[in-house]
Amino acid sequence: MKDDTQKAYIDELAEKIKKYQKSYYQGEGEISDAEFDALWDELRKLDPENPVLQKVGSDLSDEAADGGIFDKSEHIIPMGSQEKAANPVQFLAWAEKHKYPEYLVEYKLDGASLELQYESGIFTKAVTRGDGHIGDDITRNVRKMKGVVNYLAAPFTGGVRGEVIMSHQVHKTLFSDKANCRNAANGLMKRKNGEGSEHLEVICYDAFFTNTMGLPYPFNDEKEKMDWLSSAGFNTVPVEFCKTPDDVIDYRAKVMEIRPSLDYDIDGLVIKNREIDLEDARRNRPDKQIAFKFSLEEAVSTVRNVIWNENGVTYTPIAEFDTVELAGTKVSRASLSNPDTIKNLGLKIGSKVVVTKRGEIIPKIEYVIHEDGEQDSLLGELFANNSLRDVAMPEKCGTCGTPLKNEGSRLYCPNTACPKRLHHQLEKWISVIDIRDFGSTLIKNLFDSGELKSISDIYSLTEERLTRFFLNDDSIEKEKVSLGARKVLASIEKSHKMTLAQFIAGLDIEGIGETMIEKLVDAGYDSIEKLLAASEEDIASVYMFAEITAKTLVEGLKENEAEIRKLIDGKIIEIEQHSAGQGLLAGKSFCFTGELYTMKRSEAEAKVKALGGLAKSSVVKDLSYLVTNDTSSGSSKNKKAAQLGIPVIDENTFLKIINEKAE
C-alpha cells in the first residue's frame, strides 16, 4: 500500500504526463522528448500498472489547429506505442529477452506519426495517430506533402506508415518562431485549410499488406519491406544490421555523433527482428521491437588529451575532450580513475567516446567507440583516418623524483618520506577532524618551515610558535597577542577526541573514507587493535570492500602504524566509543542537503553519530529523515524522498528531535 505522500506524487506525475501528451499531439510540445521520457520512466518505476501508461497517443481533439473539424478514420493496423530504453543498460536488459540472429536498426524520426492507406495501388487516405486506433483524416493536407506516392506500380492494398517531418532548413527559413521542427510540423499538418503543408515531408518506415485477392505478398521480411518502400518511391530511413546488442550500442553512439548534421530530427533508434511479426505489431505496445532513445545525459566526443592530477601521492588521469552539453551544462573533462580504466576502455588520444552524467554530478566516459566493419558513407567519413595515439603515463614523482609505482588500480609515488605525501596527509587530517581556522596557507607555511612533519606535530604546537605565522617581527617585539594563533590552538584542543572512523579517514589512506570505516566498525572491527590485526581477507569480506580496497587499507595502516601508536599510546588522541544502534538515535538515519544555518553539515552528522544514529550521504529507502532548509525545492534528493515516502524536515525540526532525545 502506497502512503499518501507517494500516492500524491504518483498522481502528480500522471497528470503531468497527460498534460504534456496533449500538448505534444496538438503540435505545441512544452518539454523535450528526453524530459518527457524521464517522467514516463519515473511513473513506470513507481506504478507500473498506472492507467496513463497503458494509454496510446492522446485523446482526440476534433478541432483543427486553425479551427474547423476533421473527420475520423480507423487505422488498418493499430498504431501502438513502442517500448523505450533510455540508456544502454535498459537496452541490454531488453536484448537479453530478445535474442535475434541479427538486429535491424532504423532511425527513430522525431515528427508526427501518420498512416497512408492504399487500395489497389491508389492512395486513398492519410490518418494521424490519434488514440492508436482512430485518428484524424488529413488526406487533403498530406497530398501536398513531399514524399507521398499517389499511385503505386503494383496493386498494393494496405497501409504505409511514416512520419511527417519538417527539415531544419525549412524551420530555420520559414518557421523559426516555433520551438522546434516537430512542433512546427504538427501545427501545419493540422490546419483545416492545409496552408503550409507543402513545406512538410513524409518519411516512411513500415508497411502492412492486406490484399485479399490472392496476390503474392510484396515482401517477406523487414529488410525486403524497406527495399520495397524505397523502390516504390517513398522516402525511407537508413537501415543498419547489427550482429550483437553491443554492436547496436556502438552504432547508436556513432549516430549520436552525426545526428547534428542530419537534415531532420531523430530522437533515437528503433531496433527489431528481421522477421515480420504481424501479431506483435497489432499490440498497443509491441514487445519485439524497442525505441532506443538518445538522452540529454549522453554525448559523443573526441579525446584530445589526458592530464594527470596529483592528489597527494596518487596520480589520477583526467581525459580532456571536445566540449559537449550534458543535462544543460557544458563538459570537457572526465576522470579516468586509474591506469586500468584507460587499459580496459582501450582509450587513446583521438578516441571517440560516449560521455554520460546519468544524474551524476561528475561526468564519466562510459565506453570507447571502436571502428570496425562497414558503415554508411556519413559514418565512414566521420570515423575514417582518425589519428590515435597511446596515452603517455608519468614515470617519476614530480616532487621527489622517485619512480612511480603502477599497480593498475593506482599510480602513485611509493616514497613514504615524499614531502608531497606528508603535506597532503596533514591537510586531510585537519579537514576530516575539522580543526577550525587551520587553513591551507597556514598548513603550507608550517610544513615548509619544518614546524609540521607529522600529524602528531599538530598537537605539540604552542602559541609562541604559531604567533610568528600571524604577526611580523615588529608586532612580536611589542608583545602583541595573536588572536589568530589562539583561535587555532583552541580548535586543536577540541580535536583530541574523535570516532574511529574519523581517525582512520584522517590518515589519508587512498580511497578510505569515514563511511567505509563505519562499515568495518559495524562488522566488529571497532578498535585500533582489531583493525591493525585484520588481514586483507578479513577486510575484503566486509560489505563495501573488495580485494583491492582491502589491500590498500591494510598496507596503509601498516605504513602509518608508528604514527598511529604515537597518537593513541601517547594519549594524544582518544577514540570515542560510540556505535550505531546503542545511542538515543538508535535505528534512525539522517541525510543532510543544502546549507544549514546554525552549524556545518559535518557538525550535524557528528551530532547524529554521537547519539547512535546514522548519517547517510544519499536518499535511500530506509532513510528516516531528509534534512533541508528548502523543503519545497525540486532538488533530486527532495524528489526521491517524496517518491520513497521519506519525511523531509527543516533544520529547526532536526534540532528539536536531537534536543528532545538529548533531554
XYZ file of C-alpha atoms in Angstrom:
663
model
C 0.000 0.000 0.000
C 1.472 3.336 -1.032
C 1.395 6.061 1.627
C -0.355 9.379 0.990
C 2.864 11.240 0.119
C 3.910 8.738 -2.530
C 0.400 8.430 -3.942
C 0.169 12.225 -4.285
C 3.484 12.242 -6.125
C 2.330 9.470 -8.489
C -0.915 11.331 -9.218
C 1.068 14.490 -9.939
C 3.336 12.588 -12.347
C 0.339 11.075 -14.150
C -1.322 14.477 -14.573
C 1.885 15.991 -15.950
C 2.249 13.164 -18.474
C -1.367 13.598 -19.658
C -0.877 17.347 -19.979
C 2.362 17.057 -21.952
C 0.933 14.264 -24.138
C -1.957 16.501 -25.130
C 0.285 19.451 -25.995
C 2.603 17.120 -27.947
C -0.157 15.709 -30.142
C -1.611 19.163 -30.710
C 1.722 20.342 -32.069
C 2.765 22.551 -29.177
C 5.039 20.300 -27.117
C 6.077 22.056 -23.911
C 9.059 19.905 -22.931
C 11.723 17.882 -24.738
C 11.331 14.186 -25.518
C 14.101 13.364 -23.051
C 12.312 15.231 -20.263
C 9.011 13.525 -21.133
C 10.707 10.105 -21.195
C 12.181 10.798 -17.755
C 8.675 11.462 -16.369
C 7.343 8.329 -18.085
C 10.178 6.152 -16.730
C 9.701 7.520 -13.221
C 5.965 6.740 -13.242
C 6.613 3.275 -14.690
C 9.098 2.576 -11.876
C 6.722 3.739 -9.123
C 3.403 2.480 -10.517
C 3.853 0.082 -13.479
C 0.081 -0.539 -13.809
C -0.921 3.124 -13.867
C -3.696 3.657 -16.479
C -1.753 6.530 -18.067
C 0.998 4.082 -19.069
C -1.469 1.757 -20.779
C -2.825 4.534 -22.995
C -1.543 5.107 -26.519
C -1.431 8.561 -28.063
C -3.677 11.295 -26.726
C -7.387 11.970 -26.509
C -8.593 13.015 -29.938
C -9.366 16.651 -30.483
C -11.955 17.407 -33.152
C -10.702 20.939 -33.588
C -8.055 21.627 -36.200
C -5.142 23.962 -35.483
C -6.899 26.816 -37.301
C -10.450 25.887 -36.335
C -12.787 23.528 -38.161
C -13.380 19.807 -37.783
C -11.519 16.783 -39.151
C -13.320 13.554 -39.991
C -12.252 10.492 -38.063
C -10.887 7.326 -39.624
C -9.731 3.945 -38.364
C -6.227 2.594 -38.831
C -5.651 -0.527 -40.887
C -3.438 -1.869 -38.092
C -3.362 -0.150 -34.658
C -0.532 2.360 -34.246
C 0.780 1.271 -30.844
C 3.492 2.994 -28.857
C 6.931 1.425 -28.533
C 8.741 0.130 -25.508
C 11.592 2.511 -24.681
C 15.162 2.154 -23.470
C 16.735 5.361 -22.207
C 20.294 4.029 -21.923
C 22.476 1.023 -22.802
C 21.696 -0.763 -19.526
C 17.948 -0.720 -20.239
C 18.515 -1.778 -23.851
C 20.706 -4.721 -22.831
C 18.012 -5.843 -20.389
C 15.521 -5.917 -23.295
C 18.023 -7.617 -25.627
C 18.633 -10.343 -23.047
C 14.990 -11.373 -23.541
C 15.031 -10.847 -27.315
C 17.963 -12.744 -28.798
C 17.868 -12.392 -32.584
C 20.341 -13.714 -35.186
C 20.785 -10.074 -36.151
C 19.199 -6.771 -35.136
C 17.644 -4.475 -37.734
C 18.234 -0.867 -36.673
C 16.481 2.219 -38.081
C 16.473 5.911 -37.230
C 13.605 6.902 -34.931
C 12.174 10.032 -36.525
C 11.114 12.915 -34.295
C 7.953 14.056 -36.075
C 4.243 13.219 -36.249
C 3.153 9.637 -36.980
C 0.912 9.017 -39.988
C -0.682 6.103 -41.814
C -1.058 6.283 -45.604
C -3.816 3.954 -46.835
C -3.866 2.392 -50.320
C -6.395 0.441 -52.339
C -5.128 -1.431 -55.398
C -2.081 0.844 -55.530
C -4.042 4.112 -55.254
C -3.501 6.462 -52.306
C -6.908 6.973 -50.663
C -6.454 8.309 -47.159
C -3.969 9.695 -44.588
C -4.780 9.216 -40.896
C -2.970 10.699 -37.887
C -2.032 8.535 -34.932
C -4.876 9.746 -32.713
C -5.501 7.234 -29.929
C -3.725 4.443 -31.801
C -6.929 3.036 -33.328
C -8.750 6.086 -34.717
C -7.151 9.298 -35.938
C -7.881 12.455 -37.911
C -8.328 12.161 -41.676
C -5.935 14.809 -43.041
C -5.721 13.396 -46.582
C -6.094 16.747 -48.303
C -3.166 18.217 -46.418
C -0.971 15.166 -46.927
C -1.431 15.235 -50.704
C 0.565 18.487 -50.659
C 3.495 16.991 -48.767
C 6.739 15.781 -50.268
C 7.398 12.053 -50.255
C 3.779 10.940 -50.756
C 3.298 8.430 -53.592
C -0.197 8.770 -55.080
C -0.014 5.781 -57.449
C 1.968 2.599 -56.896
C 3.186 0.449 -59.773
C 1.884 -2.688 -58.014
C -1.756 -3.199 -56.906
C -0.874 -2.838 -53.230
C -3.758 -2.675 -50.746
C -2.817 -1.870 -47.155
C -1.121 0.761 -45.059
C 2.211 2.544 -45.165
C 3.471 4.170 -42.002
C 5.647 7.182 -41.861
C 6.481 10.343 -40.001
C 5.612 13.879 -41.020
C 8.739 15.943 -40.563
C 9.996 19.463 -41.215
C 13.597 19.848 -42.339
C 15.985 22.019 -40.383
C 16.371 24.331 -43.373
C 12.616 24.901 -43.715
C 12.312 25.525 -39.978
C 15.200 27.983 -39.992
C 13.956 29.832 -43.088
C 10.180 29.937 -42.591
C 9.155 28.814 -39.100
C 11.912 29.855 -36.704
C 9.244 31.258 -34.358
C 8.295 27.668 -33.476
C 10.230 25.920 -30.709
C 11.374 23.062 -32.934
C 10.708 21.222 -36.193
C 8.311 18.721 -34.642
C 6.067 21.379 -33.105
C 6.006 23.317 -36.363
C 5.158 20.196 -38.417
C 2.363 19.179 -36.025
C 0.809 22.606 -36.277
C 0.919 22.793 -40.075
C -0.436 19.306 -40.765
C -3.445 20.014 -38.524
C -4.533 23.188 -40.340
C -8.006 22.684 -41.802
C -7.181 24.872 -44.804
C -3.987 22.896 -45.484
C -1.874 26.034 -45.705
C 1.833 25.304 -45.257
C 1.591 21.522 -45.724
C 3.675 21.831 -48.889
C 6.673 22.570 -46.636
C 6.408 19.193 -44.934
C 7.759 15.789 -45.900
C 6.702 12.200 -45.186
C 9.457 9.670 -44.478
C 8.305 6.044 -44.293
C 9.490 3.084 -42.244
C 6.746 0.413 -42.234
C 4.029 -1.186 -44.379
C 1.197 -3.716 -43.966
C -0.270 -5.651 -46.895
C -3.964 -6.511 -46.596
C -4.798 -7.506 -50.190
C -7.427 -10.256 -50.156
C -7.375 -11.038 -53.895
C -4.703 -13.740 -53.732
C -1.810 -11.558 -54.875
C 1.671 -12.538 -53.646
C 2.983 -10.712 -50.577
C 5.360 -7.982 -51.828
C 7.919 -8.515 -49.066
C 8.946 -11.395 -46.791
C 10.933 -9.711 -44.034
C 11.674 -6.275 -42.603
C 14.652 -5.651 -44.895
C 12.673 -6.569 -48.009
C 9.891 -4.313 -46.737
C 12.254 -1.317 -46.555
C 13.624 -2.132 -50.024
C 10.044 -2.326 -51.369
C 9.157 1.065 -49.850
C 12.234 2.632 -51.406
C 11.649 1.066 -54.831
C 8.005 2.214 -54.713
C 9.188 5.814 -54.489
C 8.819 6.507 -50.756
C 11.457 8.373 -48.769
C 12.806 5.952 -46.144
C 15.060 5.905 -43.094
C 18.539 4.317 -43.193
C 18.727 0.657 -42.146
C 21.663 -0.974 -40.384
C 22.155 -4.621 -39.376
C 23.985 -5.342 -36.123
C 25.103 -8.818 -35.097
C 25.038 -8.280 -31.334
C 23.433 -5.910 -28.786
C 26.885 -4.399 -28.158
C 27.131 -3.618 -31.877
C 23.776 -1.816 -31.587
C 25.160 0.282 -28.726
C 28.248 1.177 -30.760
C 26.128 2.082 -33.783
C 23.873 4.258 -31.609
C 26.913 6.147 -30.341
C 28.090 6.784 -33.888
C 24.658 8.048 -34.916
C 24.653 10.340 -31.887
C 27.839 11.856 -33.294
C 26.406 12.579 -36.761
C 22.942 13.498 -35.530
C 23.517 17.303 -35.688
C 24.464 17.027 -39.383
C 21.218 15.306 -40.466
C 18.581 17.231 -42.408
C 15.855 16.281 -39.932
C 15.436 15.447 -36.255
C 15.781 11.955 -34.847
C 15.483 11.118 -31.154
C 16.798 7.570 -31.099
C 16.845 4.263 -32.946
C 14.239 1.559 -33.473
C 15.547 -1.975 -33.020
C 13.602 -5.007 -34.262
C 13.948 -8.559 -35.533
C 14.366 -9.097 -39.272
C 11.360 -11.410 -39.210
C 7.922 -9.779 -39.658
C 5.515 -10.440 -36.776
C 2.034 -9.069 -37.562
C 0.535 -10.361 -34.335
C 3.071 -8.435 -32.281
C 2.573 -5.321 -34.440
C -1.155 -5.297 -33.595
C -0.469 -4.859 -29.880
C -0.857 -1.484 -28.208
C 2.780 -1.816 -27.164
C 4.658 -4.290 -29.408
C 7.063 -6.490 -27.475
C 9.503 -7.482 -30.224
C 10.832 -4.029 -31.020
C 12.126 -1.178 -28.900
C 12.913 2.515 -29.219
C 16.491 3.036 -28.037
C 16.318 6.743 -27.213
C 19.028 9.373 -27.101
C 19.422 11.223 -23.827
C 20.267 14.730 -22.637
C 22.709 12.986 -20.304
C 24.755 11.350 -23.093
C 27.021 12.789 -25.746
C 29.777 11.659 -28.098
C 33.094 13.479 -28.153
C 36.748 13.075 -29.102
C 39.514 12.751 -26.514
C 42.209 15.350 -27.180
C 44.483 14.881 -24.189
C 44.949 13.072 -20.874
C 46.426 15.035 -17.983
C 47.487 13.599 -14.618
C 46.081 15.176 -11.485
C 48.372 14.852 -8.435
C 46.283 14.279 -5.303
C 48.756 13.568 -2.546
C 50.994 10.847 -3.931
C 48.375 9.430 -6.287
C 48.328 10.346 -9.982
C 44.801 10.315 -11.437
C 44.254 10.516 -15.216
C 41.782 13.148 -16.442
C 40.500 12.999 -20.024
C 40.119 16.280 -21.888
C 37.698 16.096 -24.821
C 35.803 18.367 -27.186
C 33.183 20.287 -25.210
C 29.730 18.694 -25.143
C 26.492 19.619 -23.397
C 25.168 17.215 -20.774
C 21.928 17.889 -18.919
C 22.235 21.618 -19.580
C 25.910 22.001 -18.631
C 28.985 22.214 -20.857
C 31.521 19.481 -20.125
C 35.053 18.965 -21.428
C 36.701 16.779 -18.760
C 36.084 13.462 -17.027
C 38.112 11.413 -14.562
C 39.531 8.111 -15.806
C 40.200 6.957 -12.206
C 43.361 4.916 -12.803
C 45.598 3.274 -15.443
C 43.408 0.138 -15.512
C 40.440 2.231 -16.670
C 42.444 3.507 -19.642
C 43.530 -0.045 -20.474
C 40.069 -1.610 -20.088
C 38.402 1.098 -22.170
C 41.061 0.791 -24.868
C 41.242 4.577 -24.758
C 43.753 6.540 -26.793
C 44.292 10.180 -27.657
C 41.859 10.743 -30.542
C 39.353 8.094 -29.422
C 35.651 8.713 -29.943
C 33.955 8.248 -26.573
C 30.478 8.297 -25.060
C 30.298 10.660 -22.088
C 27.435 10.431 -19.596
C 26.083 12.058 -16.491
C 23.023 9.921 -15.722
C 22.100 12.100 -12.774
C 25.653 12.170 -11.511
C 27.446 15.427 -10.776
C 30.757 14.236 -12.222
C 30.834 13.243 -15.927
C 32.034 9.770 -16.844
C 33.394 8.170 -20.005
C 31.215 5.092 -20.457
C 32.998 3.473 -23.370
C 35.135 3.991 -26.461
C 33.540 3.698 -29.892
C 35.739 1.270 -31.792
C 35.588 1.414 -35.562
C 35.023 -1.940 -37.212
C 33.095 -3.301 -40.167
C 31.410 -1.345 -42.928
C 29.481 1.825 -42.213
C 27.289 4.067 -44.293
C 29.115 6.873 -46.097
C 28.447 9.561 -43.484
C 29.638 7.406 -40.588
C 32.595 6.151 -42.595
C 33.717 9.674 -43.433
C 33.423 10.707 -39.801
C 35.452 7.843 -38.362
C 37.963 7.275 -41.170
C 41.595 8.298 -40.733
C 41.073 9.089 -37.074
C 44.626 9.526 -35.734
C 45.101 7.625 -32.482
C 47.997 7.869 -30.002
C 48.719 5.934 -26.829
C 48.195 7.752 -23.528
C 51.565 8.730 -22.037
C 51.913 7.923 -18.332
C 54.188 9.838 -15.930
C 57.163 7.790 -14.771
C 58.668 9.790 -11.874
C 57.250 11.714 -8.926
C 57.269 15.420 -9.737
C 58.207 16.251 -6.130
C 60.877 13.758 -5.009
C 61.865 12.124 -8.319
C 61.093 8.585 -7.124
C 59.960 6.193 -9.918
C 56.167 5.877 -9.729
C 54.566 2.536 -8.935
C 51.831 1.412 -11.318
C 49.526 -1.166 -9.730
C 46.878 -0.750 -12.428
C 44.251 0.323 -9.941
C 46.583 3.078 -8.746
C 49.605 5.051 -9.978
C 51.492 6.597 -7.073
C 54.772 7.642 -5.501
C 55.906 4.834 -3.145
C 58.337 7.050 -1.216
C 56.912 7.246 2.325
C 59.087 10.295 3.003
C 57.890 12.190 -0.078
C 57.175 15.769 1.062
C 54.027 15.850 -1.059
C 52.647 12.776 0.721
C 53.274 14.266 4.188
C 51.817 17.643 3.250
C 48.669 16.103 1.810
C 48.177 13.903 4.893
C 48.285 16.977 7.136
C 45.657 18.704 5.004
C 43.464 15.589 5.045
C 43.684 15.186 8.827
C 42.787 18.812 9.525
C 39.881 18.608 7.053
C 38.415 15.328 8.353
C 38.812 16.215 12.028
C 37.506 19.701 11.177
C 40.122 21.750 13.051
C 38.721 25.254 12.581
C 40.818 28.256 11.469
C 43.664 25.935 10.373
C 43.654 26.942 6.705
C 45.704 25.612 3.793
C 48.068 28.594 3.799
C 48.938 28.097 7.460
C 49.466 24.357 6.887
C 51.830 25.074 3.987
C 53.801 27.703 5.893
C 54.189 25.427 8.915
C 55.173 22.492 6.688
C 57.678 24.493 4.620
C 59.275 25.869 7.795
C 59.699 22.387 9.286
C 57.304 23.009 12.183
C 54.938 20.294 10.904
C 56.310 16.960 9.719
C 53.614 14.638 11.002
C 50.068 14.596 12.411
C 51.374 14.383 15.985
C 53.325 17.616 15.435
C 49.988 19.453 15.234
C 49.378 18.697 18.900
C 52.785 19.995 20.020
C 52.239 23.470 18.572
C 52.332 26.349 21.061
C 51.008 29.881 20.918
C 54.553 31.209 20.742
C 55.455 29.017 17.761
C 52.232 29.881 15.951
C 52.345 33.616 16.609
C 55.191 34.258 14.167
C 52.995 32.925 11.368
C 50.351 35.544 12.174
C 52.393 38.611 13.266
C 55.511 40.271 11.904
C 58.677 40.795 13.949
C 57.768 44.339 14.972
C 54.425 43.245 16.374
C 56.011 40.331 18.212
C 58.657 42.655 19.765
C 55.873 44.895 21.046
C 54.439 41.822 22.771
C 51.265 41.889 20.765
C 48.996 38.880 21.176
C 47.903 36.954 18.079
C 44.178 36.227 18.244
C 44.583 34.029 15.165
C 47.154 31.823 16.898
C 44.917 31.492 19.941
C 41.901 30.505 17.826
C 43.922 27.805 16.071
C 45.158 26.425 19.390
C 41.605 26.409 20.782
C 40.436 24.407 17.758
C 43.329 21.955 18.118
C 42.434 21.474 21.779
C 38.884 20.455 20.795
C 40.167 17.811 18.388
C 41.676 15.331 20.857
C 38.507 13.195 20.835
C 37.095 11.609 17.701
C 35.423 8.498 16.336
C 37.440 5.599 14.998
C 36.062 6.339 11.519
C 37.329 9.935 11.677
C 40.728 8.809 12.941
C 41.345 6.305 10.130
C 39.875 8.568 7.426
C 42.201 11.358 8.601
C 45.277 9.225 7.885
C 44.758 9.857 4.150
C 44.809 6.228 3.030
C 43.857 6.164 -0.645
C 40.091 5.776 -1.172
C 39.301 5.139 2.512
C 36.642 7.432 3.990
C 34.537 7.577 7.135
C 31.593 5.648 5.685
C 33.795 2.692 4.790
C 35.349 2.542 8.256
C 31.882 2.730 9.816
C 31.037 -0.447 7.883
C 34.077 -2.115 9.420
C 33.066 -0.911 12.889
C 29.576 -2.361 12.374
C 31.227 -5.633 11.305
C 33.111 -5.850 14.619
C 36.385 -4.118 13.783
C 35.618 -1.442 16.364
C 39.077 -0.701 17.759
C 42.519 0.271 16.521
C 43.929 -3.055 17.688
C 41.358 -5.080 15.755
C 41.952 -3.080 12.584
C 45.740 -3.414 12.827
C 45.392 -7.156 13.356
C 42.960 -7.706 10.460
C 44.202 -9.422 7.302
C 43.355 -8.459 3.737
C 40.980 -11.437 3.585
C 39.222 -10.287 6.769
C 38.651 -6.775 5.422
C 37.627 -7.973 1.950
C 34.762 -9.966 3.468
C 33.071 -6.795 4.742
C 30.413 -5.007 2.652
C 31.795 -2.124 0.512
C 35.271 -3.678 0.494
C 36.922 -5.810 -2.153
C 40.401 -7.233 -2.607
C 41.987 -4.037 -3.909
C 40.430 -1.758 -1.284
C 41.217 -4.223 1.489
C 44.852 -4.419 0.345
C 45.090 -0.622 0.254
C 43.702 -0.284 3.786
C 45.887 -2.996 5.334
C 49.032 -1.591 3.693
C 48.047 1.967 4.648
C 47.547 1.030 8.303
C 50.909 -0.755 8.357
C 52.632 2.229 6.756
C 51.114 4.593 9.348
C 51.406 2.268 12.350
C 54.219 4.224 14.030
C 52.219 7.444 13.839
C 49.044 5.635 14.975
C 50.886 4.300 18.049
C 52.278 7.706 18.846
C 48.820 9.301 18.697
C 46.931 6.563 20.582
C 49.518 5.141 23.006
C 50.791 8.630 23.730
C 47.263 9.657 24.787
C 47.255 12.467 22.204
C 44.040 11.164 20.642
C 41.135 9.494 22.404
C 38.807 7.313 20.373
C 35.171 7.788 21.375
C 33.302 4.540 21.897
C 30.024 5.456 20.184
C 28.441 2.966 17.837
C 25.248 2.970 15.800
C 22.382 1.091 17.396
C 23.286 1.927 21.007
C 22.521 5.641 21.392
C 19.411 7.759 21.782
C 19.023 7.948 17.991
C 19.484 4.203 17.569
C 17.690 2.965 14.453
C 17.344 6.463 12.965
C 19.198 7.777 9.931
C 19.533 11.303 8.544
C 20.660 12.765 5.223
C 21.527 16.481 5.034
C 21.313 18.574 1.877
C 21.730 22.264 1.188
C 23.014 24.932 3.591
C 22.451 24.674 7.342
C 22.164 27.898 9.349
C 23.367 27.016 12.849
C 26.149 24.541 12.118
C 28.203 22.914 9.410
C 26.892 19.761 7.795
C 29.808 17.819 9.289
C 28.773 19.008 12.778
C 25.189 17.907 12.217
C 26.370 14.493 11.067
C 28.662 14.248 14.092
C 25.712 15.007 16.417
C 23.683 12.224 14.799
C 26.527 9.733 15.148
C 27.181 10.800 18.760
C 23.574 9.888 19.582
C 23.887 6.479 17.946
C 22.215 7.376 14.659
C 23.460 7.049 11.093
C 24.418 9.925 8.786
C 23.896 9.000 5.136
C 25.135 10.817 2.052
C 22.196 9.912 -0.192
C 18.449 9.302 -0.066
C 17.773 5.570 0.218
C 14.633 3.608 1.010
C 15.418 3.026 4.703
C 16.316 6.675 5.448
C 14.436 8.138 8.441
C 14.679 11.858 7.561
C 15.944 14.163 4.823
C 17.034 17.448 6.431
C 16.968 20.625 4.309
C 16.075 24.253 4.840
C 14.406 24.299 1.426
C 11.767 21.616 1.939
C 9.741 22.648 -1.120
C 12.580 22.698 -3.661
C 12.599 20.459 -6.725
C 16.060 19.052 -5.989
C 16.784 15.429 -6.868
C 17.037 14.478 -3.183
C 13.688 16.105 -2.367
C 12.059 14.334 -5.323
C 13.482 10.968 -4.340
C 12.365 11.437 -0.733
C 8.831 12.135 -1.991
C 8.939 9.009 -4.161
C 10.010 6.845 -1.232
C 7.680 8.489 1.282
C 10.579 9.733 3.448
C 9.788 12.719 5.741
C 11.515 15.960 4.694
C 12.244 18.200 7.691
C 13.982 21.548 8.172
C 16.894 22.363 10.456
C 14.698 23.595 13.325
C 12.771 20.312 13.365
C 16.045 18.390 13.323
C 17.320 20.370 16.311
C 14.095 19.700 18.206
C 14.486 15.958 17.542
C 18.063 15.767 18.796
C 17.404 18.103 21.735
C 14.400 16.063 22.812
C 16.470 12.921 22.554
C 19.321 14.500 24.497
C 16.935 15.554 27.285
